[in-house]
Coordinates of C-alpha atoms in Angstrom, one line a residue:
X923 CA 78.6 -49.4 33.4
X924 CA 78.7 -53.1 34.0
X925 CA 78.7 -54.3 37.7
X926 CA 80.3 -57.7 38.2
X927 CA 78.5 -60.5 40.0
X928 CA 81.1 -61.4 42.6
X929 CA 83.3 -58.5 43.4
X930 CA 80.9 -55.8 42.2
X931 CA 83.8 -54.1 40.3
X932 CA 83.3 -52.4 37.0
X933 CA 86.8 -53.2 35.7
X934 CA 87.5 -55.7 32.9
X935 CA 84.1 -57.4 32.6
X936 CA 83.9 -60.7 30.8
X937 CA 80.5 -62.4 29.9
X938 CA 80.2 -66.2 29.9
X939 CA 78.7 -67.3 26.5
X940 CA 77.1 -70.3 28.2
X941 CA 75.1 -68.7 31.0
X942 CA 75.6 -64.9 30.4
X943 CA 77.0 -64.3 33.9
X944 CA 79.5 -61.5 34.1
X945 CA 82.8 -61.7 36.0
X946 CA 86.1 -59.8 36.2
X947 CA 89.2 -60.7 34.2
X948 CA 92.4 -62.4 35.4
X949 CA 94.2 -59.1 35.9
X950 CA 91.5 -57.8 38.4
X951 CA 90.3 -60.6 40.7
X952 CA 90.2 -63.5 38.2
X953 CA 86.5 -64.4 38.9
X954 CA 85.8 -65.2 35.2
X955 CA 88.5 -67.9 35.2
X956 CA 87.2 -69.2 38.6
X957 CA 83.7 -69.4 37.1
X958 CA 85.1 -71.7 34.4
X959 CA 87.1 -73.8 36.9
X960 CA 84.1 -74.2 39.3
X961 CA 82.0 -75.5 36.3
X962 CA 84.5 -78.2 35.7
X963 CA 84.3 -79.8 39.2
X964 CA 81.0 -81.6 38.6
X965 CA 82.2 -82.8 35.2
X966 CA 85.3 -84.4 36.8
X967 CA 83.1 -86.6 39.0
X968 CA 81.2 -88.0 36.0
X969 CA 82.0 -91.5 34.9
X970 CA 83.8 -91.8 31.6
X971 CA 81.0 -93.9 30.2
X972 CA 78.4 -91.2 31.0
X973 CA 77.5 -88.7 28.3
X974 CA 78.4 -85.2 29.4
X975 CA 75.6 -82.9 28.3
X976 CA 76.2 -80.2 30.8
X977 CA 77.7 -76.9 29.4
X978 CA 81.2 -76.4 30.4
X979 CA 81.3 -72.5 30.4
X980 CA 84.6 -72.5 28.5
X981 CA 84.1 -69.5 26.3
X982 CA 83.7 -65.9 27.4
X983 CA 83.8 -62.4 25.8
X984 CA 85.4 -59.2 26.8
X985 CA 82.6 -56.6 27.2
X986 CA 85.0 -53.8 26.3
X987 CA 86.9 -55.1 23.3
X988 CA 84.4 -57.9 22.3
X989 CA 87.3 -60.4 21.8
X990 CA 86.5 -64.0 22.6
X991 CA 88.6 -66.3 24.8
X992 CA 88.5 -70.1 25.4
X993 CA 89.7 -71.2 28.8
X994 CA 90.0 -74.8 27.7
X995 CA 92.4 -73.8 24.8
X996 CA 93.9 -71.0 26.9
X997 CA 93.8 -68.7 23.9
X998 CA 91.8 -66.1 22.1
X999 CA 89.3 -67.4 19.4
X1000 CA 88.9 -65.7 16.0
X1001 CA 86.3 -68.1 14.4
X1002 CA 82.5 -68.1 14.9
X1003 CA 79.7 -70.7 15.0
X1004 CA 77.9 -71.7 11.8
X1005 CA 75.0 -69.5 12.8
X1006 CA 77.2 -66.6 13.7
X1007 CA 76.2 -66.5 17.3
X1008 CA 79.4 -64.9 18.6
X1009 CA 79.0 -62.0 16.2
X1010 CA 75.4 -61.6 17.4
X1011 CA 76.5 -61.4 21.0
X1012 CA 79.1 -58.9 20.0
X1013 CA 76.6 -56.7 18.2
X1014 CA 74.2 -56.9 21.1
X1015 CA 76.9 -55.8 23.5
X1016 CA 77.9 -52.9 21.2
X1017 CA 74.2 -51.8 21.0
X1018 CA 74.1 -51.8 24.8
X1019 CA 77.2 -49.8 25.0
X1020 CA 75.9 -47.2 22.5
X1021 CA 72.7 -46.9 24.4
X1022 CA 74.6 -46.4 27.7
X1023 CA 76.8 -43.8 26.0
X1024 CA 73.7 -41.9 24.7
X1025 CA 72.1 -42.0 28.2
X1026 CA 75.3 -40.8 29.7
X1027 CA 75.6 -38.0 27.2
X1028 CA 72.1 -36.8 28.1
X1029 CA 72.8 -37.0 31.8
X1030 CA 75.9 -34.9 31.4
X1031 CA 74.0 -32.3 29.3
X1032 CA 71.5 -32.0 32.2
X1033 CA 74.4 -31.5 34.6
X1034 CA 75.7 -28.7 32.5
X1035 CA 72.3 -27.1 32.3
X1036 CA 72.0 -27.2 36.1
X1037 CA 75.5 -25.8 36.5
X1038 CA 76.5 -28.8 38.6
X1039 CA 79.1 -30.3 36.3
X1040 CA 81.9 -29.3 38.8
X1041 CA 80.8 -32.1 41.0
X1042 CA 82.0 -34.6 38.4
X1043 CA 85.4 -32.9 37.9
X1044 CA 88.6 -33.2 39.8
X1045 CA 90.4 -30.5 41.7
X1046 CA 94.1 -30.1 40.9
X1047 CA 96.1 -27.4 42.7
X1048 CA 93.0 -25.7 43.9
X1049 CA 91.3 -25.3 40.5
X1050 CA 88.6 -27.5 39.0
X1051 CA 89.5 -29.4 35.9
X1052 CA 88.6 -32.6 34.1
X1053 CA 90.6 -35.6 32.8
X1054 CA 91.1 -35.0 29.1
X1055 CA 93.0 -38.2 28.4
X1056 CA 91.4 -41.2 26.7
X1057 CA 92.1 -44.9 27.5
X1058 CA 92.8 -47.7 25.0
X1059 CA 90.8 -50.8 24.9
X1060 CA 92.6 -54.1 25.4
X1061 CA 92.0 -56.2 22.3
X1062 CA 93.3 -59.4 24.0
X1063 CA 96.6 -59.1 25.8
X1064 CA 97.4 -55.9 23.9
X1065 CA 98.4 -54.0 27.0
X1066 CA 102.0 -54.0 25.7
X1067 CA 100.9 -52.0 22.7
X1068 CA 98.6 -49.7 24.7
X1069 CA 101.4 -48.7 27.2
X1070 CA 103.7 -47.8 24.3
X1071 CA 101.1 -45.8 22.4
X1072 CA 100.1 -43.8 25.5
X1073 CA 103.8 -43.1 26.2
X1074 CA 104.5 -41.9 22.7
X1075 CA 101.3 -39.8 22.7
X1076 CA 102.8 -37.8 25.5
X1077 CA 106.0 -36.9 23.7
X1078 CA 104.9 -33.6 22.4
X1079 CA 107.2 -33.1 19.4
X1080 CA 106.7 -36.6 18.2
X1081 CA 103.0 -36.7 18.7
X1082 CA 102.3 -33.3 17.1
X1083 CA 104.2 -34.2 14.0
X1084 CA 101.9 -37.2 13.2
X1085 CA 98.7 -35.4 14.2
X1086 CA 99.5 -32.6 11.7
X1087 CA 100.0 -35.0 8.8
X1088 CA 97.3 -34.9 6.2
X1089 CA 94.5 -37.5 6.8
X1090 CA 93.9 -40.0 4.1
X1091 CA 90.9 -42.5 4.1
X1092 CA 92.3 -45.8 3.1
X1093 CA 89.0 -47.7 3.1
X1094 CA 86.2 -46.7 0.7
X1095 CA 83.0 -48.1 -0.7
X1096 CA 81.1 -50.6 1.4
X1097 CA 83.8 -50.7 4.2
X1098 CA 84.0 -46.9 4.7
X1099 CA 83.3 -45.9 8.3
X1100 CA 82.2 -49.4 9.2
X1101 CA 83.6 -51.1 12.4
X1102 CA 85.2 -54.4 11.3
X1103 CA 86.6 -57.3 13.2
X1104 CA 89.8 -58.4 11.5
X1105 CA 91.1 -61.9 11.4
X1106 CA 94.6 -63.0 10.5
X1107 CA 93.3 -64.5 7.3
X1108 CA 92.0 -61.2 5.8
X1109 CA 93.9 -60.1 2.8
X1110 CA 94.3 -56.4 2.5
X1111 CA 97.6 -54.9 1.4
X1112 CA 96.4 -51.4 1.2
X1113 CA 97.5 -50.5 4.8
X1114 CA 99.5 -47.6 6.2
X1115 CA 101.0 -47.8 9.7
X1116 CA 101.6 -44.0 9.6
X1117 CA 98.0 -43.3 8.9
X1118 CA 96.6 -45.6 11.6
X1119 CA 99.2 -44.4 14.1
X1120 CA 98.1 -40.8 13.3
X1121 CA 94.5 -41.6 13.8
X1122 CA 95.2 -43.3 17.2
X1123 CA 97.2 -40.3 18.4
X1124 CA 94.5 -37.9 17.4
X1125 CA 91.9 -39.9 19.3
X1126 CA 93.8 -40.0 22.6
X1127 CA 93.6 -36.4 23.6
X1128 CA 90.1 -35.4 22.4
X1129 CA 88.6 -35.7 25.9
X1130 CA 86.4 -38.6 25.1
X1131 CA 85.1 -40.5 28.2
X1132 CA 84.9 -43.7 26.1
X1133 CA 88.0 -45.7 25.6
X1134 CA 89.3 -45.8 22.0
X1135 CA 89.7 -49.1 20.3
X1136 CA 93.0 -49.4 18.3
X1137 CA 91.8 -52.4 16.3
X1138 CA 92.6 -50.8 12.9
X1139 CA 96.1 -50.1 14.1
X1140 CA 96.5 -53.6 15.5
X1141 CA 95.3 -55.0 12.2
X1142 CA 98.1 -53.1 10.4
X1143 CA 100.5 -54.4 13.0
X1144 CA 99.4 -57.9 12.2
X1145 CA 99.9 -57.3 8.5
X1146 CA 103.4 -55.8 8.6
X1147 CA 104.8 -57.2 11.8
X1148 CA 104.2 -61.0 11.8
X1149 CA 105.9 -61.4 15.2
X1150 CA 102.9 -59.7 16.8
X1151 CA 100.1 -61.8 15.2
X1152 CA 97.8 -63.5 17.6
X1153 CA 96.7 -62.5 21.1
X1154 CA 99.5 -63.7 23.3
X1155 CA 101.4 -61.3 25.6
X1156 CA 104.3 -59.6 23.9
X1157 CA 107.3 -57.6 25.0
X1158 CA 106.6 -53.9 25.1
X1159 CA 110.2 -52.9 24.3
X1160 CA 110.4 -55.2 21.3
X1161 CA 107.1 -53.8 20.0
X1162 CA 108.3 -50.2 20.4
X1163 CA 111.4 -51.0 18.4
X1164 CA 109.4 -52.7 15.6
X1165 CA 106.9 -49.8 15.6
X1166 CA 109.6 -47.0 15.4
X1167 CA 111.5 -48.9 12.7
X1168 CA 108.5 -49.5 10.5
X1169 CA 107.3 -45.9 11.0
X1170 CA 110.8 -44.7 9.9
X1171 CA 110.8 -47.0 6.8
X1172 CA 107.3 -45.9 5.7
X1173 CA 108.1 -42.2 6.2
X1174 CA 111.3 -42.7 4.1
X1175 CA 109.3 -44.1 1.1
X1176 CA 106.3 -41.7 1.4
X1177 CA 102.8 -42.9 2.1
X1178 CA 99.3 -42.3 0.8
X1179 CA 100.7 -40.5 -2.2
X1180 CA 102.6 -38.0 0.0
X1181 CA 106.3 -37.9 -0.9
X1182 CA 109.0 -38.3 1.7
X1183 CA 110.4 -34.8 0.9
X1184 CA 107.0 -33.2 1.4
X1185 CA 106.6 -34.9 4.7
X1186 CA 110.0 -33.8 5.9
X1187 CA 109.4 -30.2 4.7
X1188 CA 106.5 -30.0 7.1
X1189 CA 108.9 -30.3 10.0
X1190 CA 112.1 -28.8 8.6
X1191 CA 113.3 -27.7 12.0
X1192 CA 113.4 -31.3 13.1
X1193 CA 114.9 -32.8 10.0
X1194 CA 117.4 -30.0 9.4
X1195 CA 119.0 -30.3 12.8
X1196 CA 119.1 -34.1 12.8
X1197 CA 122.4 -35.8 11.9
X1198 CA 121.5 -39.3 12.9
X1199 CA 120.3 -41.5 10.0
X1200 CA 119.3 -45.1 10.5
X1201 CA 118.7 -47.3 7.4
X1202 CA 118.8 -44.4 5.0
X1203 CA 117.5 -40.8 5.1
X1204 CA 116.4 -38.9 8.2
X1205 CA 112.8 -38.9 9.4
X1206 CA 111.0 -37.6 12.4
X1207 CA 111.8 -40.9 14.2
X1208 CA 115.5 -40.5 13.9
X1209 CA 115.3 -36.7 14.4
X1210 CA 113.7 -37.2 17.8
X1211 CA 114.9 -40.6 19.1
X1212 CA 118.1 -40.9 17.1
X1213 CA 121.5 -40.7 18.8
X1214 CA 125.0 -41.9 18.0
X1215 CA 127.3 -44.2 20.1
X1216 CA 131.0 -44.5 19.7
X1217 CA 132.2 -48.1 20.3
X1218 CA 135.9 -48.3 21.2
X1219 CA 137.6 -51.7 21.2
X1220 CA 141.3 -52.1 22.3
X1221 CA 143.4 -55.2 21.6
X1222 CA 145.1 -56.2 24.9
X1223 CA 148.0 -57.8 23.0
X1224 CA 149.2 -55.1 20.6
X1225 CA 147.1 -52.1 21.9
X1226 CA 145.4 -51.5 18.5
X1227 CA 142.3 -49.4 18.9
X1228 CA 139.2 -49.7 16.8
X1229 CA 136.4 -47.1 16.7
X1230 CA 133.0 -47.5 15.3
X1231 CA 130.0 -45.2 15.3
X1232 CA 126.6 -46.8 15.8
X1233 CA 123.2 -45.0 15.5
X1234 CA 120.6 -45.8 18.2
X1235 CA 117.0 -45.1 18.9
X1236 CA 117.2 -46.4 22.5
X1237 CA 119.7 -47.7 25.0
X1238 CA 119.3 -51.1 26.7
X1239 CA 120.8 -51.0 30.1
X1240 CA 121.7 -53.9 32.3
X1241 CA 120.8 -53.8 36.0
X1242 CA 124.1 -54.4 37.8
X1243 CA 124.2 -57.9 39.4
X1244 CA 124.9 -56.6 42.9
X1245 CA 121.5 -55.0 43.0
X1246 CA 119.4 -57.9 41.6
X1247 CA 118.1 -59.1 44.9
X1248 CA 116.8 -55.7 46.0
X1249 CA 113.2 -55.6 45.0
X1250 CA 111.9 -52.5 46.7
X1251 CA 113.1 -49.0 47.5
X1252 CA 112.8 -49.5 51.3
X1253 CA 114.4 -52.9 51.5
X1254 CA 117.4 -52.8 53.8
X1255 CA 120.0 -54.8 52.0
X1256 CA 122.6 -52.3 50.8
X1257 CA 122.2 -49.2 48.6
X1258 CA 119.4 -48.7 46.2
X1259 CA 120.1 -49.3 42.5
X1260 CA 119.9 -46.0 40.6
X1261 CA 119.6 -45.1 36.9
X1262 CA 123.2 -43.7 37.2
X1263 CA 124.4 -47.2 38.2
X1264 CA 122.8 -48.7 35.1
X1265 CA 124.3 -46.0 32.9
X1266 CA 127.7 -46.3 34.4
X1267 CA 127.6 -50.1 33.9
X1268 CA 126.7 -49.5 30.2
X1269 CA 129.5 -47.0 29.6
X1270 CA 132.3 -48.4 31.8
X1271 CA 135.3 -50.1 30.4
X1272 CA 134.8 -53.9 30.2
X1273 CA 137.0 -56.8 29.2
X1274 CA 135.3 -59.0 26.6
X1275 CA 135.1 -62.7 27.6
X1276 CA 136.3 -65.7 25.6
X1277 CA 133.1 -65.9 23.6
X1278 CA 133.5 -62.3 22.3
X1279 CA 137.2 -62.3 21.2
X1280 CA 138.0 -59.3 19.0
X1281 CA 139.4 -59.9 15.5
X1282 CA 142.5 -57.7 15.6
X1283 CA 143.6 -56.6 12.1
X1284 CA 147.2 -56.0 13.3
X1285 CA 147.6 -59.4 15.0
X1286 CA 145.5 -61.0 12.3
X1287 CA 143.6 -63.2 14.7
X1288 CA 141.1 -63.1 17.5
X1289 CA 142.5 -61.6 20.7
X1290 CA 141.4 -60.6 24.2
X1291 CA 140.2 -57.0 24.2
X1292 CA 138.4 -54.3 26.1
X1293 CA 135.3 -52.4 25.1
X1294 CA 133.9 -49.0 26.0
X1295 CA 130.9 -47.0 24.9
X1296 CA 130.7 -43.2 24.6
X1297 CA 127.7 -41.2 23.5
X1298 CA 128.8 -39.1 20.5
X1299 CA 125.4 -37.5 20.0
X1300 CA 122.4 -37.3 22.4
X1301 CA 118.9 -37.5 21.0
X1302 CA 116.0 -35.1 21.7
X1303 CA 114.2 -37.9 23.4
X1304 CA 116.3 -40.3 25.3
X1305 CA 114.7 -43.7 25.6
X1306 CA 116.2 -46.0 28.2
X1307 CA 115.3 -49.7 28.4
X1308 CA 116.1 -51.5 31.6
X1309 CA 116.9 -55.2 30.8
X1310 CA 114.6 -56.9 33.2
X1311 CA 114.3 -60.2 31.3
X1312 CA 117.2 -62.7 31.2
X1313 CA 117.6 -66.2 29.9
X1314 CA 118.6 -68.8 32.5
X1315 CA 118.9 -72.4 31.3
X1316 CA 115.5 -72.8 29.5
X1317 CA 113.6 -70.0 31.2
X1318 CA 113.4 -66.3 30.7
X1319 CA 113.3 -64.8 34.2
X1320 CA 112.5 -61.3 35.3
X1321 CA 114.8 -59.1 37.3
X1322 CA 112.4 -57.4 39.7
X1323 CA 114.9 -54.9 41.2
X1324 CA 113.7 -51.4 42.0
X1325 CA 115.7 -48.8 40.1
X1326 CA 115.6 -45.3 41.3
X1327 CA 115.2 -42.7 38.6
X1328 CA 114.8 -38.9 38.6
X1329 CA 111.7 -37.1 37.4
X1330 CA 113.8 -34.0 36.4
X1331 CA 117.4 -33.1 35.7
X1332 CA 118.9 -36.4 34.4
X1333 CA 122.4 -35.2 33.5
X1334 CA 124.0 -37.1 30.6
X1335 CA 127.1 -34.9 30.2
X1336 CA 129.5 -37.3 31.9
X1337 CA 128.6 -40.0 29.4
X1338 CA 129.4 -37.8 26.3
X1339 CA 132.5 -38.3 24.1
X1340 CA 133.1 -34.5 24.0
X1341 CA 131.3 -32.9 26.9
X1342 CA 133.1 -29.6 26.5
X1343 CA 131.2 -29.0 23.2
X1344 CA 127.8 -29.2 24.9
X1345 CA 125.9 -26.3 26.3
X1346 CA 124.9 -26.2 30.0
X1347 CA 121.3 -27.2 29.3
X1348 CA 121.7 -29.5 26.3
X1349 CA 122.6 -32.6 28.5
X1350 CA 119.7 -32.3 30.9
X1351 CA 116.6 -34.4 30.5
X1352 CA 113.2 -34.5 32.2
X1353 CA 111.0 -37.6 32.4
X1354 CA 108.0 -37.7 30.1
X1355 CA 106.7 -41.3 30.4
X1356 CA 107.4 -44.6 32.1
X1357 CA 106.3 -48.1 31.0
X1358 CA 105.9 -50.6 33.8
X1359 CA 105.7 -54.4 33.6
X1360 CA 103.6 -56.0 36.4
X1361 CA 104.1 -59.8 36.9
X1362 CA 106.9 -62.4 36.7
X1363 CA 107.5 -63.2 33.1
X1364 CA 107.7 -61.6 29.7
X1365 CA 105.0 -63.9 28.3
X1366 CA 102.6 -63.0 31.1
X1367 CA 101.8 -60.2 33.4
X1368 CA 100.5 -56.8 32.5
X1369 CA 101.8 -53.5 31.1
X1370 CA 100.7 -50.0 32.2
X1371 CA 102.3 -46.5 31.7
X1372 CA 102.7 -43.3 33.6
X1373 CA 103.0 -40.1 31.6
X1374 CA 103.0 -36.3 32.2
X1375 CA 100.7 -34.0 30.2
X1376 CA 100.5 -30.2 30.8
X1377 CA 102.1 -30.5 34.2
X1378 CA 100.0 -33.4 35.5
X1379 CA 100.9 -37.1 35.8
X1380 CA 98.4 -39.8 34.5
X1381 CA 98.4 -43.5 34.9
X1382 CA 97.3 -45.4 31.8
X1383 CA 95.9 -48.9 32.4
X1384 CA 94.3 -49.9 29.1
X1385 CA 90.8 -48.4 29.2
X1386 CA 91.3 -46.7 32.6
X1387 CA 93.1 -43.4 32.9
X1388 CA 93.6 -41.8 36.4
X1389 CA 95.3 -38.8 37.7
X1390 CA 98.3 -39.7 39.9
X1391 CA 101.2 -37.9 41.7
X1392 CA 105.0 -37.8 41.4
X1393 CA 105.4 -39.8 44.6
X1394 CA 103.5 -42.7 43.0
X1395 CA 105.5 -42.4 39.7
X1396 CA 108.9 -42.6 41.4
X1397 CA 108.0 -45.8 43.2
X1398 CA 107.3 -47.6 40.0
X1399 CA 109.6 -50.4 38.8
X1400 CA 110.4 -48.9 35.4
X1401 CA 110.9 -51.0 32.3
X1402 CA 111.2 -48.3 29.7
X1403 CA 111.9 -44.6 30.5
X1404 CA 111.3 -41.7 28.1
X1405 CA 113.3 -38.6 28.9
X1406 CA 112.8 -35.3 26.9
X1407 CA 115.7 -32.9 26.3
X1408 CA 115.2 -29.8 28.4
X1409 CA 114.9 -26.5 26.6
X1410 CA 117.3 -23.7 27.6
X1411 CA 115.8 -22.2 30.8
X1412 CA 116.7 -21.9 34.4
X1413 CA 118.4 -25.1 35.7
X1414 CA 117.1 -27.5 38.3
X1415 CA 118.3 -30.5 40.3
X1416 CA 120.6 -32.9 38.5
X1417 CA 120.9 -36.7 38.9

């Protein structure tokens, strides 16, 4: 375990490639960046005519993911020196990590032999247990991906489906089993998003104390989703939609020699009950996340009504404008914004403005009209995206309003087109995971996730996984909420 030189923390260690000093990253206390800035002060006092031979401490390496960052360029670096010095540092750090892991394994074995392992375990509800969850290494601003992966790994039906798929080794020969560091210039078309996604999900709940590195999955993401190439911060919701869409497309066409029909037969209960198809045939993606909206548009001149059915994988909800200045639950400026307010705003009747005039087929021209959404079919997993980022002039600002949401018993019946055809339990949802954005802008900040597993709540912050409680979860400023349909059993509190 690395202890940092200034704050003595062990979180997010970065090593300076000039002087080998180790400091924390910008999302902890920012001492690595301060180390770089402090090194520039003497250089600024030099005369322009003087030759500046002093090292500038501009490049550092993440001790966890081994990615390299240049503070002068303010970007991650993928190239190496002519002598391959960066790769040598990377291999040295990896050897140190492997040695530490071996020593830690021997230490735990001795603890087991001495029957004192319980001192390293946590007590939950009076019984002794251990954290079985595994963190995900940050490969360079990939917290957006890590938060989504951890959330999806805690949606049981979805996760189990992929974990039970047959494993196929895509790499063979010299590259089999070798840890590689991919660059955007590598040319390898033999990639499978489904396979790498399956491997990642399998790794997350094996009880490993060492964080899993999703570099193979991220490499596939680079190959098939050009929008996410590079190491800049990305939008977690946008990534989730791209991920689900591409999983859906790959499952439709079959992968690794397994036909689509064979894949669907493995989970006939899911595919058979699903009626929502997006871009073709049904897959586990649409079977679990797929719902259907009815979009009603009424011409205000002639009264003509137009109905359209739209499939969806998630619902994007506006935070009503009257709540946008209320940033915390305890702030005393009017009522707290609730998830019900956001859902009501989404489904309420609204008059379209001048820029959205409806082309009325009866009037044969664009007319003023009203629009209303109904949910025609609810999904098994209801994904709700709170629209926290809005364009104003040339900037994309964040709406930092706290939105109150229920952990259990979210009742969606009143938003259904035909609520009378729904059973008493089929409209109730319980929270499975929450993605949270910390910071002020979409291109900056940090993503973490909360998720429940076997009755316990966990907080996933890249490599770090900690047990938490419901009181902490409900105080989070949610960005994406994953609600799972409740199975028929005794009812509980409703929203």
